[in-house]
Structure formats: C-alpha cells, structure tokens
mmCIF file of C-alpha atoms and ligand atoms in Angstrom:
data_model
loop_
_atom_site.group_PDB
_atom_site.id
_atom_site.type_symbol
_atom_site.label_atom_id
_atom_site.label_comp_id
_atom_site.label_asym_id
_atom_site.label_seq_id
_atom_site.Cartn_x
_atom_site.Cartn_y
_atom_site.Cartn_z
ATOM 1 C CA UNK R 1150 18.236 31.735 -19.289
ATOM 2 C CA UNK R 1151 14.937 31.954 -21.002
ATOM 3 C CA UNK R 1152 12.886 29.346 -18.543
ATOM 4 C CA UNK R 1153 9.785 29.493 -20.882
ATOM 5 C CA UNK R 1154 11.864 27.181 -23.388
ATOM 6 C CA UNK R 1155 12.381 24.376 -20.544
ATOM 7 C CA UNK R 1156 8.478 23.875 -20.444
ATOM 8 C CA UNK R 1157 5.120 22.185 -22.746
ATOM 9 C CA UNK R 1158 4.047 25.207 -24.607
ATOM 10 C CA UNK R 1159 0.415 24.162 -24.138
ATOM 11 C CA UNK R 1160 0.943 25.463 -20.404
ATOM 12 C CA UNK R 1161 -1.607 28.677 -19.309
ATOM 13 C CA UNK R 1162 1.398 31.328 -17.793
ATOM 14 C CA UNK R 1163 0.570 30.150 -14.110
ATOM 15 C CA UNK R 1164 0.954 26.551 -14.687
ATOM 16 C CA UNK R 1165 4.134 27.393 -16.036
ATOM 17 C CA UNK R 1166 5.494 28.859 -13.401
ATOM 18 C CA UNK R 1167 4.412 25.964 -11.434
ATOM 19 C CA UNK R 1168 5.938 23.696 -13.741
ATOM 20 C CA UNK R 1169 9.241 25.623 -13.213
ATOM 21 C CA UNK R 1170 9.225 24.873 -9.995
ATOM 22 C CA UNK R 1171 8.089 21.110 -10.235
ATOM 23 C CA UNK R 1172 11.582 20.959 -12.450
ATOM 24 C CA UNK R 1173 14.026 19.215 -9.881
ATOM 25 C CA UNK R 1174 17.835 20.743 -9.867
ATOM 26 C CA UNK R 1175 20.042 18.367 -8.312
ATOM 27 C CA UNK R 1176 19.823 14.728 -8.585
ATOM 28 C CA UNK R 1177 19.660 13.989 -5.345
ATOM 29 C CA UNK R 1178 15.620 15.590 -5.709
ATOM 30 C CA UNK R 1179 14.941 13.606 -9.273
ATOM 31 C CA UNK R 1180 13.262 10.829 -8.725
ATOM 32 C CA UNK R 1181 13.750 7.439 -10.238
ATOM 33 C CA UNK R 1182 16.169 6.217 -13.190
ATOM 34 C CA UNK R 1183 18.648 4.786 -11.354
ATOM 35 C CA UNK R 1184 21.155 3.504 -13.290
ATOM 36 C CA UNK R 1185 21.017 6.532 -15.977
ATOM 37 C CA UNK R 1186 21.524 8.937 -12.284
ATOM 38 C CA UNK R 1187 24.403 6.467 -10.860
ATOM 39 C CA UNK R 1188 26.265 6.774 -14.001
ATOM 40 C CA UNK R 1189 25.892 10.656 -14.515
ATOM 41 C CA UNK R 1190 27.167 11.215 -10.661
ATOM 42 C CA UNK R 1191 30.338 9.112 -11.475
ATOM 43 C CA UNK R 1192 30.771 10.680 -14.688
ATOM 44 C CA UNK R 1193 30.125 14.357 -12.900
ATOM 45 C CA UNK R 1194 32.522 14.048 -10.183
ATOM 46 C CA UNK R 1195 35.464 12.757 -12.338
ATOM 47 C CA UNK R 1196 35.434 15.227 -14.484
ATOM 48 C CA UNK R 1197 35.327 18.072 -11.520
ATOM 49 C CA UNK R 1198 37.630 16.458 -10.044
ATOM 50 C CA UNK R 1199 39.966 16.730 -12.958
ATOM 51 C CA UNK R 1200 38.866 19.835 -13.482
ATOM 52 C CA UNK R 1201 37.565 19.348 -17.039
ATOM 53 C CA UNK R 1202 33.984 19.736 -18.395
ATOM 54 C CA UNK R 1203 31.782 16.552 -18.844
ATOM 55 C CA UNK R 1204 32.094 14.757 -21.947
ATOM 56 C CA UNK R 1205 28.953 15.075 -24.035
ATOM 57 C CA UNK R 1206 25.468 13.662 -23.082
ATOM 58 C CA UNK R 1207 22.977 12.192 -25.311
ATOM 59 C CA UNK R 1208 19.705 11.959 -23.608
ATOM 60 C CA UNK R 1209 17.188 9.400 -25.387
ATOM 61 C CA UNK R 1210 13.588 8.019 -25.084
ATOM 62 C CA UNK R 1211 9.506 9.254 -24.924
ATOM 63 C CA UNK R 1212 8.192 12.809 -24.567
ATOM 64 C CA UNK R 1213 7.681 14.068 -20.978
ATOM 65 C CA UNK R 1214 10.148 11.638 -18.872
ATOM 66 C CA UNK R 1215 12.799 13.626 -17.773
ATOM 67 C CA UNK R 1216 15.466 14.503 -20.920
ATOM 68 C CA UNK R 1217 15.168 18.631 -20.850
ATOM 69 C CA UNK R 1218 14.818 18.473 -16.767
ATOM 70 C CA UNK R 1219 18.183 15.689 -16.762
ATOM 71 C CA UNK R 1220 20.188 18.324 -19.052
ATOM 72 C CA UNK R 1221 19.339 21.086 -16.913
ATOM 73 C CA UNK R 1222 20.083 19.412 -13.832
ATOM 74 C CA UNK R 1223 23.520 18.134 -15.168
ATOM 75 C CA UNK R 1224 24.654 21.556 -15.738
ATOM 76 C CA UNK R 1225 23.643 22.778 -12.404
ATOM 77 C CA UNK R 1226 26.060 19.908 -11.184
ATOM 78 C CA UNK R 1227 28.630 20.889 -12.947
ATOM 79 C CA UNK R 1228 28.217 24.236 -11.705
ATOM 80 C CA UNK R 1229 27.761 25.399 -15.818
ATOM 81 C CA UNK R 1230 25.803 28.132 -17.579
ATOM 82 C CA UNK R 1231 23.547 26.437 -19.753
ATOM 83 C CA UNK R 1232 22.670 27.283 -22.364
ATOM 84 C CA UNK R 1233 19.465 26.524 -24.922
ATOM 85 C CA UNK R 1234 18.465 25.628 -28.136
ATOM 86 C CA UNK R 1235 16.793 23.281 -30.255
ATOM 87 C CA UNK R 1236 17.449 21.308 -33.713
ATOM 88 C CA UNK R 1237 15.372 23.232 -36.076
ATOM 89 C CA UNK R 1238 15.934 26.105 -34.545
ATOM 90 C CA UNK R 1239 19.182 26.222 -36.402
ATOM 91 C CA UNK R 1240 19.127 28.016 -40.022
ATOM 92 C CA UNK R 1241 22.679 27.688 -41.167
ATOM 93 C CA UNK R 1242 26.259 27.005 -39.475
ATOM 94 C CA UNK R 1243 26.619 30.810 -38.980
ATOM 95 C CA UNK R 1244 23.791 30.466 -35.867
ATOM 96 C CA UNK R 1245 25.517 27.332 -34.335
ATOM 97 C CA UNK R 1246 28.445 29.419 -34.165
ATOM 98 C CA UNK R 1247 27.449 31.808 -32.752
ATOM 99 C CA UNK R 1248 25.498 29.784 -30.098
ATOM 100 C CA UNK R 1249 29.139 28.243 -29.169
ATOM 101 C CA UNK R 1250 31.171 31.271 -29.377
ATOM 102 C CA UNK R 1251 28.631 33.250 -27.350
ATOM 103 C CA UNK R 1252 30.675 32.726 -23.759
ATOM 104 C CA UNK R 1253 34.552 32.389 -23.279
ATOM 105 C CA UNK R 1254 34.516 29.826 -20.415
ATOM 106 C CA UNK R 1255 33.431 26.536 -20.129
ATOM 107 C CA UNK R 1256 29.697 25.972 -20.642
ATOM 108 C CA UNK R 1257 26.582 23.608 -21.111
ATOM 109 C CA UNK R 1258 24.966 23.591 -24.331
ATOM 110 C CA UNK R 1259 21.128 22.280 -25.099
ATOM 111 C CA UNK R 1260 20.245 21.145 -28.599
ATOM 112 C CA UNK R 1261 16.909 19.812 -28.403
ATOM 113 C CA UNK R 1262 15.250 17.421 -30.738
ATOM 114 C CA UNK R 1263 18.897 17.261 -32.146
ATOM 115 C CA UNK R 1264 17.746 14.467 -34.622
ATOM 116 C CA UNK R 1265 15.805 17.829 -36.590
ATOM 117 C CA UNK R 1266 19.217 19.253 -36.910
ATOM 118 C CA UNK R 1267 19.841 20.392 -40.685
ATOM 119 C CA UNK R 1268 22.893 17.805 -42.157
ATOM 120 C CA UNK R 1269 25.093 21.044 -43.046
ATOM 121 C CA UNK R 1270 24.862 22.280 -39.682
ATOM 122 C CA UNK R 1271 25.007 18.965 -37.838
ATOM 123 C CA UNK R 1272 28.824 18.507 -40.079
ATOM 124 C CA UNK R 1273 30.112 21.752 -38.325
ATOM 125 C CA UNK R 1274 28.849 20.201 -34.976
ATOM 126 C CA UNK R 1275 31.873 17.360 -35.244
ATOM 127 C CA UNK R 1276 35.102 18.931 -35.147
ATOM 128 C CA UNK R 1277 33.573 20.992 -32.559
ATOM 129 C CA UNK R 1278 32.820 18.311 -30.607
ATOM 130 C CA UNK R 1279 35.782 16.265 -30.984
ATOM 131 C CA UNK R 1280 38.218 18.675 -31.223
ATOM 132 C CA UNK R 1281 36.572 21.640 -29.993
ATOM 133 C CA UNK R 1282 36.914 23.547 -33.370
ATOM 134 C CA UNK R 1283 34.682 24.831 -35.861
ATOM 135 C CA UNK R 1284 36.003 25.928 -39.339
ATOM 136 C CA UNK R 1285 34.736 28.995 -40.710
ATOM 137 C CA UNK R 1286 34.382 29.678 -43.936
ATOM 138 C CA UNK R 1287 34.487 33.348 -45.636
ATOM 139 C CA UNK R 1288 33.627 34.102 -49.230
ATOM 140 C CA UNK R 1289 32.420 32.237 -51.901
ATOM 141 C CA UNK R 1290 34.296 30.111 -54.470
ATOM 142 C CA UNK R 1291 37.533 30.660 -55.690
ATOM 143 C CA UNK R 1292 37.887 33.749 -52.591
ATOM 144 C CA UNK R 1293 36.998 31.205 -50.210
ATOM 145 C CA UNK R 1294 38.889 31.428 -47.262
ATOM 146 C CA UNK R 1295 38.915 28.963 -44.031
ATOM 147 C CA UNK R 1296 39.928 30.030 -40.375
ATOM 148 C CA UNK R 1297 40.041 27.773 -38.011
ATOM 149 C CA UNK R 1298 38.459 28.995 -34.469
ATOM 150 C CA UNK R 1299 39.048 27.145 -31.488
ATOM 151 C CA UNK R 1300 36.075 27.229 -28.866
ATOM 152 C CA UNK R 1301 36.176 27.331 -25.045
ATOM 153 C CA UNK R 1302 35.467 23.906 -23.331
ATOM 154 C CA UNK R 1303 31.222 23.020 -23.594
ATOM 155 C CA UNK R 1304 29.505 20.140 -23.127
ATOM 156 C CA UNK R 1305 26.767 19.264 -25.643
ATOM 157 C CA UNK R 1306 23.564 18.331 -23.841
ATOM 158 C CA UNK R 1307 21.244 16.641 -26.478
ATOM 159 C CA UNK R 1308 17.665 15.382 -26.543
ATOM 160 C CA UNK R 1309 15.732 13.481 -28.676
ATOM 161 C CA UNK R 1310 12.680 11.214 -28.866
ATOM 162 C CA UNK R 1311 13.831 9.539 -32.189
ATOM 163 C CA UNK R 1312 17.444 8.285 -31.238
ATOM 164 C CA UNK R 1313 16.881 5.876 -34.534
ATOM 165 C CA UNK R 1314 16.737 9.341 -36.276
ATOM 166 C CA UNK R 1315 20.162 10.554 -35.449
ATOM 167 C CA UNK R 1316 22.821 9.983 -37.791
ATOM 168 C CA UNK R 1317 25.469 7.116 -36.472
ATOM 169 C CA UNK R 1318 28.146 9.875 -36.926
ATOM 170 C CA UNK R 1319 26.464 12.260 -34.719
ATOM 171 C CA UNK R 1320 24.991 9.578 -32.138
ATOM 172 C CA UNK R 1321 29.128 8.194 -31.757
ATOM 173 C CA UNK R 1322 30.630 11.297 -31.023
ATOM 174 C CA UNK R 1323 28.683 11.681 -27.671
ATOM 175 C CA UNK R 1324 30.723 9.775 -25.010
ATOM 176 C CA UNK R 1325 27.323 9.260 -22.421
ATOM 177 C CA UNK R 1326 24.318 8.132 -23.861
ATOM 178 C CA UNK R 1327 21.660 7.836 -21.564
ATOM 179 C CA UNK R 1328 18.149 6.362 -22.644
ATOM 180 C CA UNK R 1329 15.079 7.137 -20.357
ATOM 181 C CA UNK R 1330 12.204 5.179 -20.031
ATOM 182 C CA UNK R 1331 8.825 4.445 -18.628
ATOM 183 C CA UNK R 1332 8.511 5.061 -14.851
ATOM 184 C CA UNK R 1333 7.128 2.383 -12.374
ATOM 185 C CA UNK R 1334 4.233 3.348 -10.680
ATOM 186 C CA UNK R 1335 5.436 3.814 -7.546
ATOM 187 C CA UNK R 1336 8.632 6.231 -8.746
ATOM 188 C CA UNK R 1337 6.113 8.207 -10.093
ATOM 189 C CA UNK R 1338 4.083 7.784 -6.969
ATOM 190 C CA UNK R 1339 6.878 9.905 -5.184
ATOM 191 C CA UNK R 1340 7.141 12.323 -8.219
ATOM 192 C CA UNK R 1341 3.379 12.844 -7.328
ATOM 193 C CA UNK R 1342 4.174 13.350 -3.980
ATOM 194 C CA UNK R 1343 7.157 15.811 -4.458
ATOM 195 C CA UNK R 1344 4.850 17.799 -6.967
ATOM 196 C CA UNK R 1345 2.011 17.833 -4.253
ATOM 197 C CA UNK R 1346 4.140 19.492 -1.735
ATOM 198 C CA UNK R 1347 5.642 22.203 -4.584
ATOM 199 C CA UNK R 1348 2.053 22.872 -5.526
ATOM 200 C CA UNK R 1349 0.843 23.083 -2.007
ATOM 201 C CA UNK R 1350 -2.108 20.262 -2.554
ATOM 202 C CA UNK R 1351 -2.364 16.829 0.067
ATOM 203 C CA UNK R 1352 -2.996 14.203 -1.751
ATOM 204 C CA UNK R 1353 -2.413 10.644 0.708
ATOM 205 C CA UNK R 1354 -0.424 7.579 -0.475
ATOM 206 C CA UNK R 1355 -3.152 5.533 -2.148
ATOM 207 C CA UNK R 1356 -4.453 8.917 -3.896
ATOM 208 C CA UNK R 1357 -0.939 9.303 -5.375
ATOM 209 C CA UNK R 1358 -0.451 5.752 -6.427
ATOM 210 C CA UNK R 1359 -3.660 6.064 -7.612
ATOM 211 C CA UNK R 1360 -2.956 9.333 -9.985
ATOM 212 C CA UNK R 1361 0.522 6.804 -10.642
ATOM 213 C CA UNK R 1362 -0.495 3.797 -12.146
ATOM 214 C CA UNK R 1363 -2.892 6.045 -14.575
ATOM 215 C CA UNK R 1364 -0.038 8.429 -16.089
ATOM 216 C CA UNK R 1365 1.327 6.265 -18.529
ATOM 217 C CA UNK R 1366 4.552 6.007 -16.469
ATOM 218 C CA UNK R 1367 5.120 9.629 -17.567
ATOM 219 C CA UNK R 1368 6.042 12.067 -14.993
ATOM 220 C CA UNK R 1369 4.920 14.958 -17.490
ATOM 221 C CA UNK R 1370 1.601 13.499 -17.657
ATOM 222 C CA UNK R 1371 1.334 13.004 -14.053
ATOM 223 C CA UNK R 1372 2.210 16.443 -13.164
ATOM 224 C CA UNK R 1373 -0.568 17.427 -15.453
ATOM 225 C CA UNK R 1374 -3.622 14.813 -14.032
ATOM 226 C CA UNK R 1375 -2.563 16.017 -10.434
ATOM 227 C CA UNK R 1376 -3.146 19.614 -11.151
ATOM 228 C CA UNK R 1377 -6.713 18.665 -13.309
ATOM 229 C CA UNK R 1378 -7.199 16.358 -9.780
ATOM 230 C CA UNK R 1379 -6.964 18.767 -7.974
ATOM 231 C CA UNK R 1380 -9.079 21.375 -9.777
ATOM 232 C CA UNK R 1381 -11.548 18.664 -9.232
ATOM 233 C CA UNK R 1382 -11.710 18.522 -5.394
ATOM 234 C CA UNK R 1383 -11.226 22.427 -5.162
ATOM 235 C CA UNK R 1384 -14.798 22.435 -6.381
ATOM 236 C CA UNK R 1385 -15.933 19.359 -4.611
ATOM 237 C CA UNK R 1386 -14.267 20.825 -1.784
ATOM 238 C CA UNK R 1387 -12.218 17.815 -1.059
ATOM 239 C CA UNK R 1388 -9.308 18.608 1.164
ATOM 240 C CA UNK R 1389 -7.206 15.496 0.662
ATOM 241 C CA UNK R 1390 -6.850 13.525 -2.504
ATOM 242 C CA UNK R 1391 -7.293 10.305 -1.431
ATOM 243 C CA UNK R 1392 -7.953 7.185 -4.341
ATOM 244 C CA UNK R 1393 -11.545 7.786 -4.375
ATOM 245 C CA UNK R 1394 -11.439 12.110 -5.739
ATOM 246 C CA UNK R 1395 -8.290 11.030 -7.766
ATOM 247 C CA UNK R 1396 -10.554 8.398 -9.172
ATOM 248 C CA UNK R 1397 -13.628 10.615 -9.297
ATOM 249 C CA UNK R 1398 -11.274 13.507 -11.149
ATOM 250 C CA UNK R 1399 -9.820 10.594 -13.978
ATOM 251 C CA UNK R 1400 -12.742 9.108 -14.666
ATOM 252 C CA UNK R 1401 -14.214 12.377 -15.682
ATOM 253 C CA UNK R 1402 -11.380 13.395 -17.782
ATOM 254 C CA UNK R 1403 -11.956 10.337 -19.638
ATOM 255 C CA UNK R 1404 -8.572 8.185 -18.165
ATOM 256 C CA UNK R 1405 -9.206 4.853 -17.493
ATOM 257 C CA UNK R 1406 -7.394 2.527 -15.304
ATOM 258 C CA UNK R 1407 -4.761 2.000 -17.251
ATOM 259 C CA UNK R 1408 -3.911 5.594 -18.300
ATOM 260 C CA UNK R 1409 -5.326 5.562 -21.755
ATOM 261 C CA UNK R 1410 -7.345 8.864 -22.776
ATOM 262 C CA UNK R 1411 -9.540 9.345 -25.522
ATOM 263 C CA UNK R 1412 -6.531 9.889 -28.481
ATOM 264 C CA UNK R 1413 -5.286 6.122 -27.294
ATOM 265 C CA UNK R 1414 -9.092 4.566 -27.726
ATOM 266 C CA UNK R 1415 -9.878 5.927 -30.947
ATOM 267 C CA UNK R 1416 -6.624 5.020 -32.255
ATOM 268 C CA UNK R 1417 -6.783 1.514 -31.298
ATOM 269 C CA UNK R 1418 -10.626 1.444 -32.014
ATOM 270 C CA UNK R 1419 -9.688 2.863 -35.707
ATOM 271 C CA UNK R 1420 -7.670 -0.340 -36.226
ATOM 272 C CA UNK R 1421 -10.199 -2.509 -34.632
ATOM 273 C CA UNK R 1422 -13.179 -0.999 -36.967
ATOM 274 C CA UNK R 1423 -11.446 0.051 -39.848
ATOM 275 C CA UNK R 1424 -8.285 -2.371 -40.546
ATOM 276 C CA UNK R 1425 -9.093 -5.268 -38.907
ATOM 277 C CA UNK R 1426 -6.920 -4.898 -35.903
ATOM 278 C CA UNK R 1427 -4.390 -4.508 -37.914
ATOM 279 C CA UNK R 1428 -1.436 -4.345 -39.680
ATOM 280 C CA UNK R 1429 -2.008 -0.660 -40.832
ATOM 281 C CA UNK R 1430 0.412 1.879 -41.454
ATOM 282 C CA UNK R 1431 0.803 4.790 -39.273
ATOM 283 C CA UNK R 1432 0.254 7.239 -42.615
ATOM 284 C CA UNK R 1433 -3.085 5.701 -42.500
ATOM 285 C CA UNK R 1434 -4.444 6.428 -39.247
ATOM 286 C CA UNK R 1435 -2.565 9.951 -39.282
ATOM 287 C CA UNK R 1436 -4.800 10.927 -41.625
ATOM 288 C CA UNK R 1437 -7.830 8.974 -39.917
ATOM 289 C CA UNK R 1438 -7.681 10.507 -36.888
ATOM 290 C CA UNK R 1439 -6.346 14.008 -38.278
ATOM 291 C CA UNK R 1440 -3.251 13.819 -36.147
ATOM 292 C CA UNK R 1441 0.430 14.071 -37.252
ATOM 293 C CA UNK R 1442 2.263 10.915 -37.447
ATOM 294 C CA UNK R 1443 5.161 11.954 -35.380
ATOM 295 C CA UNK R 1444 2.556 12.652 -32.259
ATOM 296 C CA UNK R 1445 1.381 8.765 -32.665
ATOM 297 C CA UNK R 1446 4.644 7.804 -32.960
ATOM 298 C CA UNK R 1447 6.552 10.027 -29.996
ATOM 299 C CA UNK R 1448 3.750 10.332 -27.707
ATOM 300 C CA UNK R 1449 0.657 7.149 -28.426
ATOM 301 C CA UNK R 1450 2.644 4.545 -29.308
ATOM 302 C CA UNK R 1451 5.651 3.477 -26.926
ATOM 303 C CA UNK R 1452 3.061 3.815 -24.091
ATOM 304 C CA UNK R 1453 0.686 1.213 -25.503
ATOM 305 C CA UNK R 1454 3.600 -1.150 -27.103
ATOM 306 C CA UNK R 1455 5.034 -0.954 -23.313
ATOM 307 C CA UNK R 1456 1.259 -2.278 -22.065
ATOM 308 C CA UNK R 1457 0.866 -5.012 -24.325
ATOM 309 C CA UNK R 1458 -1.939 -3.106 -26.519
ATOM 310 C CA UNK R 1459 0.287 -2.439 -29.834
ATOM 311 C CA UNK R 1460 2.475 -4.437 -31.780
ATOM 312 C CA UNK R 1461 4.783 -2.809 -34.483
ATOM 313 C CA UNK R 1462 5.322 -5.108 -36.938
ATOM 314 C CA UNK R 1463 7.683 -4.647 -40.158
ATOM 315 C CA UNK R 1464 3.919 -4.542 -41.928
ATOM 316 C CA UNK R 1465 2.597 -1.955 -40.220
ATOM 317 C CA UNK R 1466 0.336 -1.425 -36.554
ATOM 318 C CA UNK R 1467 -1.586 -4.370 -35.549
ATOM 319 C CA UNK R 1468 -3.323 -4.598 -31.897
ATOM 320 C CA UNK R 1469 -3.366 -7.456 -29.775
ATOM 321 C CA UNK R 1470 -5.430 -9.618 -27.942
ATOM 322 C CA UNK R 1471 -5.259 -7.419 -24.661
ATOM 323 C CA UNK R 1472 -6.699 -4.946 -27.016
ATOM 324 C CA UNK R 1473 -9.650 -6.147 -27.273
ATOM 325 C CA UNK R 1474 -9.940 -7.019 -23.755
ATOM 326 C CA UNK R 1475 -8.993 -3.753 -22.570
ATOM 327 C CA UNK R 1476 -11.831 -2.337 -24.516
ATOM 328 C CA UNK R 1477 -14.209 -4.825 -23.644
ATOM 329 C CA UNK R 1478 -14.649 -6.170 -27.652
ATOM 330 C CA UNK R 1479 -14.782 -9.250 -28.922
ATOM 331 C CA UNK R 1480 -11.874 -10.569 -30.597
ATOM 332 C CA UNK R 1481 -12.695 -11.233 -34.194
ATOM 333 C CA UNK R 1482 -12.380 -15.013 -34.081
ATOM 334 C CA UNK R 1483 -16.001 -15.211 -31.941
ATOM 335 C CA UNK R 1484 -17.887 -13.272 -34.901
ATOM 336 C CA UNK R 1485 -16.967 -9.980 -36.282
ATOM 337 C CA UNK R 1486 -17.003 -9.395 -40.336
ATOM 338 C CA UNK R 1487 -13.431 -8.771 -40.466
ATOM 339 C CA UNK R 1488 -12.966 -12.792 -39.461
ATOM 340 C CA UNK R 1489 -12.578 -13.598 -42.884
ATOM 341 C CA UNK R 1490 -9.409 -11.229 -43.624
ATOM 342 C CA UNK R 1491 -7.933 -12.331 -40.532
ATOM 343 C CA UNK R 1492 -8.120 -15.954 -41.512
HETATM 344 N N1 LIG K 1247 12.436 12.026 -12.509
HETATM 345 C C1 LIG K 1247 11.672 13.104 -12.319
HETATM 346 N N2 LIG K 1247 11.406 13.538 -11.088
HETATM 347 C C2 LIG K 1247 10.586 14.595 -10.909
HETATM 348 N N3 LIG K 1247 9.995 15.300 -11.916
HETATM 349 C C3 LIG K 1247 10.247 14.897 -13.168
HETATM 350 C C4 LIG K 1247 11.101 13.790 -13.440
HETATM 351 N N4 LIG K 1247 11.181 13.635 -14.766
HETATM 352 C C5 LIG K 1247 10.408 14.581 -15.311
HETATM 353 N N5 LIG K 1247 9.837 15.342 -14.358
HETATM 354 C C6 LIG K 1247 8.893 16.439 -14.592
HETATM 355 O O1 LIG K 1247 8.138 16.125 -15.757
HETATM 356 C C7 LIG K 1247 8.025 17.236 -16.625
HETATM 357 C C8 LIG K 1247 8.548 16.866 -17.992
HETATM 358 O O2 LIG K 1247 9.949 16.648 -17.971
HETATM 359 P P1 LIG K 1247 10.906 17.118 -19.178
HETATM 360 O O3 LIG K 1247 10.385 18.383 -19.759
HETATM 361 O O4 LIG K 1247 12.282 17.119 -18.657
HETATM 362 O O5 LIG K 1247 10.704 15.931 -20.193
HETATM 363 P P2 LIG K 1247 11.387 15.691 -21.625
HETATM 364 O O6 LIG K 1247 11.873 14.280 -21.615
HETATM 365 O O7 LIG K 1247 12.375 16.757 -21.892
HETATM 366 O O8 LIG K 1247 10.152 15.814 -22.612
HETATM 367 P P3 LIG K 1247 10.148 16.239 -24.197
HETATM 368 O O9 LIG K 1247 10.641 15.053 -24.969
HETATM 369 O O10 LIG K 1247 8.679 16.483 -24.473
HETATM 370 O O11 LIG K 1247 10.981 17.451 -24.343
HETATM 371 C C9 LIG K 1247 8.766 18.385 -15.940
HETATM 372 O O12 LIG K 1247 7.822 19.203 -15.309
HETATM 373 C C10 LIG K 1247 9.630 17.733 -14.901
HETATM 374 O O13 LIG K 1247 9.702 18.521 -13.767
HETATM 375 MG MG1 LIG K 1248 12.341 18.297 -23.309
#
C-alpha cells in the first residue's frame, strides 16, 4: 500500500512519516465520533461473524476530520487489504476494472473524492456494487460484444467532502453512510494528547485544550498547530507546552482564539469592506482573494457557518453580527457608508 496517498501532500517527507504514525488503526485508538464508531463496530462484527465482507461505506463531511483515517481503519478491522484510489484518478471504465479485478479474495476498496468520479465510470460502479458484476464491453459498434465478469467480494470505502455532489443513484447504493463532523474541544484535546505522545513532545492538559479550542474542531489542523507549537518552544527552549507557549506559538502564527487564520479574516473582511457584509457570491470572493472556490467552500466555510460568523443564504455569503464582533468592527448600523445598502 502506497502510504504517501493516505496523507496532505503539503507535508515536508518527515512530517509525513509522522503523520503516518499519528493515523490511528483500530477504533478502539480513534478518538471521538461516537455514534458514527458504535455503528461501524456493530456493522463490523456482524458481518465477520457471518463471514461476509462489510456492506459499503460512504464516509461524508469537512476536509481533515477523520474520512481517509476511518476507511483505513475499517479495513484493518475487517482484517482486508485495502486498497486506494481516488475519483479523478479514474480515466475510463477499463481502470476501475482493473482496480477491482486486481485481487481474487475479498478486499477493501478506497475511492476518494468519489463525487469527482467521471458519470461513465461511476455507471460501471453499480452493478458492481449491487451485484458484484461489471459488464465488459469489447469492440465497437455493430462487433460489440458484452461479457459479463463477476468480481470477488469488496467493500467500497468512499470519501467525499461534497456529499450534495454525489449522484442520488450512487449515494443509495452504499448501505452505511456515515457523516463526520466538527470535533468538541475536548475530543480533540485527547487527539492532541495521543499525537503528543506519538511525536514524543509534553504538552500538559490546559496546553492541549488550549491548542483544542483553536483548531477549528479539526483534528488535521490540530496535528499541524501542535507540531508548529512545538517548533516554537524547541527554540524557546520550553520543555512542556503548557497554555501560555501554546498561546505564545498561535498567536505568532496569526490564530486567534477562536481558530481563525489569516485566509478566514480576509475573507470575512472582503465581505465586510467590499460587499457590505454581504450577500456575495462565492465566484466573487474566489476571484478576490485569488483562491479556488472549492477551498472556501470545503475548507473556510463549514468552520465559520459552525461558529456563528457565516450565513449561506440562497443569495449568496452574508456575515453576521458575531462577525463584526469577532473582528472588533462596527456593525454598519452605528456609521459605516455601506448603511445605506443595508437599509
Ligand atoms: N478521530 C481521530 N483521532 C485521532 N486522529 C485523527 C482523528 N481523525 C483524524 N485524525 C488525524 O487527522 C489527520 C487527518 O485525517 P484524515 O486524513 O483521515 O482526514 P480526511 O477526512 O480524510 O480529510 P480529507 O477530506 O482532506 O481527505 C490524520 O493525520 C489523522 O491521523
Ligand atoms: Mg482523506
């Protein structure tokens, strides 16, 4: 199994390794989404005890919380060789073939980002879900020829940020759907914890709740802040990360209390300054800020609609009074010059 394929690509080669080994393998070790674990061990054991492979799993919901680590973890479980690939990586039906030929026993497949899966290829994917055949087709025309080709027993692992993306033919024909969302602080307090002890840094309880509450309830992005924490007291030769160096470390990387970096302000300051607090639509401040729309809408917005700092209206973006607040403005109605649009 190619491991580089489980991890952000922005990683430098040691932090990936790290990350690799931040990755939890059982469930027992991941931390937090209770209901989504309860109903994966009940679904896990039934089907090993009746000797079957695990119906399959459609894992939903914002970047960095736990989809690609969840699949990987569910085959382990099931005791499966898993294996990977994502949506677009897919060219034609030939490739997705071949992906579910490749073994002759029962295995775990990945798709990732399955909502980017081409239409043609994503129409061979149902019989072979549902009936566990694929029909190939040979020649062109009036030579065409079908076979039929029955596949070995897999489970289909997907992921995908966008499950409003995936077709309702696709989405029904996965019998567990399992939608992931923002951590608590305090789950991710222990994810901090676990990741301490993997990376061989101390960091005390209020450090870690700390580092929590200013991750966006994103285990991804708390992984990240510990190890930029803790380059921080390495040269402030801090031994412990206790609330005041994980402060010291966020406030210099430009995260503020609640988790927001610089991307999150000038987006929300764009709509302040530019559209009035809002509504705007997201092609707009794509181009604004020089970002794609698909980052502001997987990885900006669903943290700061969760806060209370975005509203997504049917007419576009539009912030909210906590908005202003948070960034210590004044809301238009006590004298800015957009007053009169609002009005
Ligand atoms: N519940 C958890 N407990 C411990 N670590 C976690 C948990 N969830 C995620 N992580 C860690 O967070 C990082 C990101 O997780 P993962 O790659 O599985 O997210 P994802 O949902 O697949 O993101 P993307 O949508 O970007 O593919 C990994 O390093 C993983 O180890
Ligand atoms: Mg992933």
């Amino acid at each position: 199994m190619n491991e580089s394929r489980w991890t952000d690509p922005n990683l430098k080669p040691r932090e990936l390794e790290q990350e690799i080994g931040l990755r939890p393998k059982t469930l027992d070790d991941f931390v937090g989404q209770e209901k989504v674990k309860e109903n994966l061990r009940v679904f896990i054991q039934a089907a090993r005890q009746r000797g079957e492979v695990l119906d399959h799993v459609l894992f939903y919901g914002p970047p960095g919380l736990g989809k690609t680590t969840l699949a990987g973890i569910v085959a382990n479980e099931m005791e499966l060789e898993l294996r990977l690939s994502s949506g677009p990586a897919f060219q034609n039906s030939a490739e997705l073939v071949g992906l579910l030929t490749q073994q002759e026993g029962p295995s775990a497949v990945f798709i990732d980002e399955i909502h980017r899966l081409n239409r043609i290829v994503e129409e061979y994917l149902y019989p072979a879900m549902e009936d566990r055949r694929i029909e190939i087709v040979v020649d062109k025309g009036p030579n065409a020829r079908h076979f039929q080709l029955d596949l070995p027993p897999f489970t289909l692992l997907g992921a995908t940020t966008r499950a409003g993306m995936i077709t309702g033919a696709l989405r029904s024909r996965f019998g567990i759907v399992c939608h992931l969302d923002f951590y608590p602080p305090e789950e991710l307090a222990s994810i901090v914890v676990r990741s301490a002890g993997v990376l061989g840094v101390t960091i005390d309880a209020s450090g870690a709740l700390e580092l929590a509450r200013r991750s966006r309830g994103t285990p991804r992005a708390a992984n990240r802040l510990l190890r930029r924490v803790r380059d921080y007291a390495q040269i402030e030769n801090r031994t412990v990360l206790d609330r005041a160096t994980v402060d010291l470390g966020l406030t210099r990387l430009g995260v503020d209390h609640l988790g927001l970096e610089d991307l999150d302000r000038r987006y929300l300051g764009l709509i302040i300054d530019h559209f009035a607090g809002g509504p705007v639509g997201v092609q707009n401040l794509a181009v604004s800020l020089g970002e794609e729309v698909d980052t502001l809408e997987d990885v900006v917005e669903p943290f700061l609609i969760q806060v209370g700092l975005l509203k997504r209206t049917s007419r576009g973006r539009e912030v909210t009074p906590r908005t202003y607040d948070h960034l210590g403005l004044t809301p238009p109605e006590t004298g800015s010059a957009s007053q009169a649009e609002l009005l």
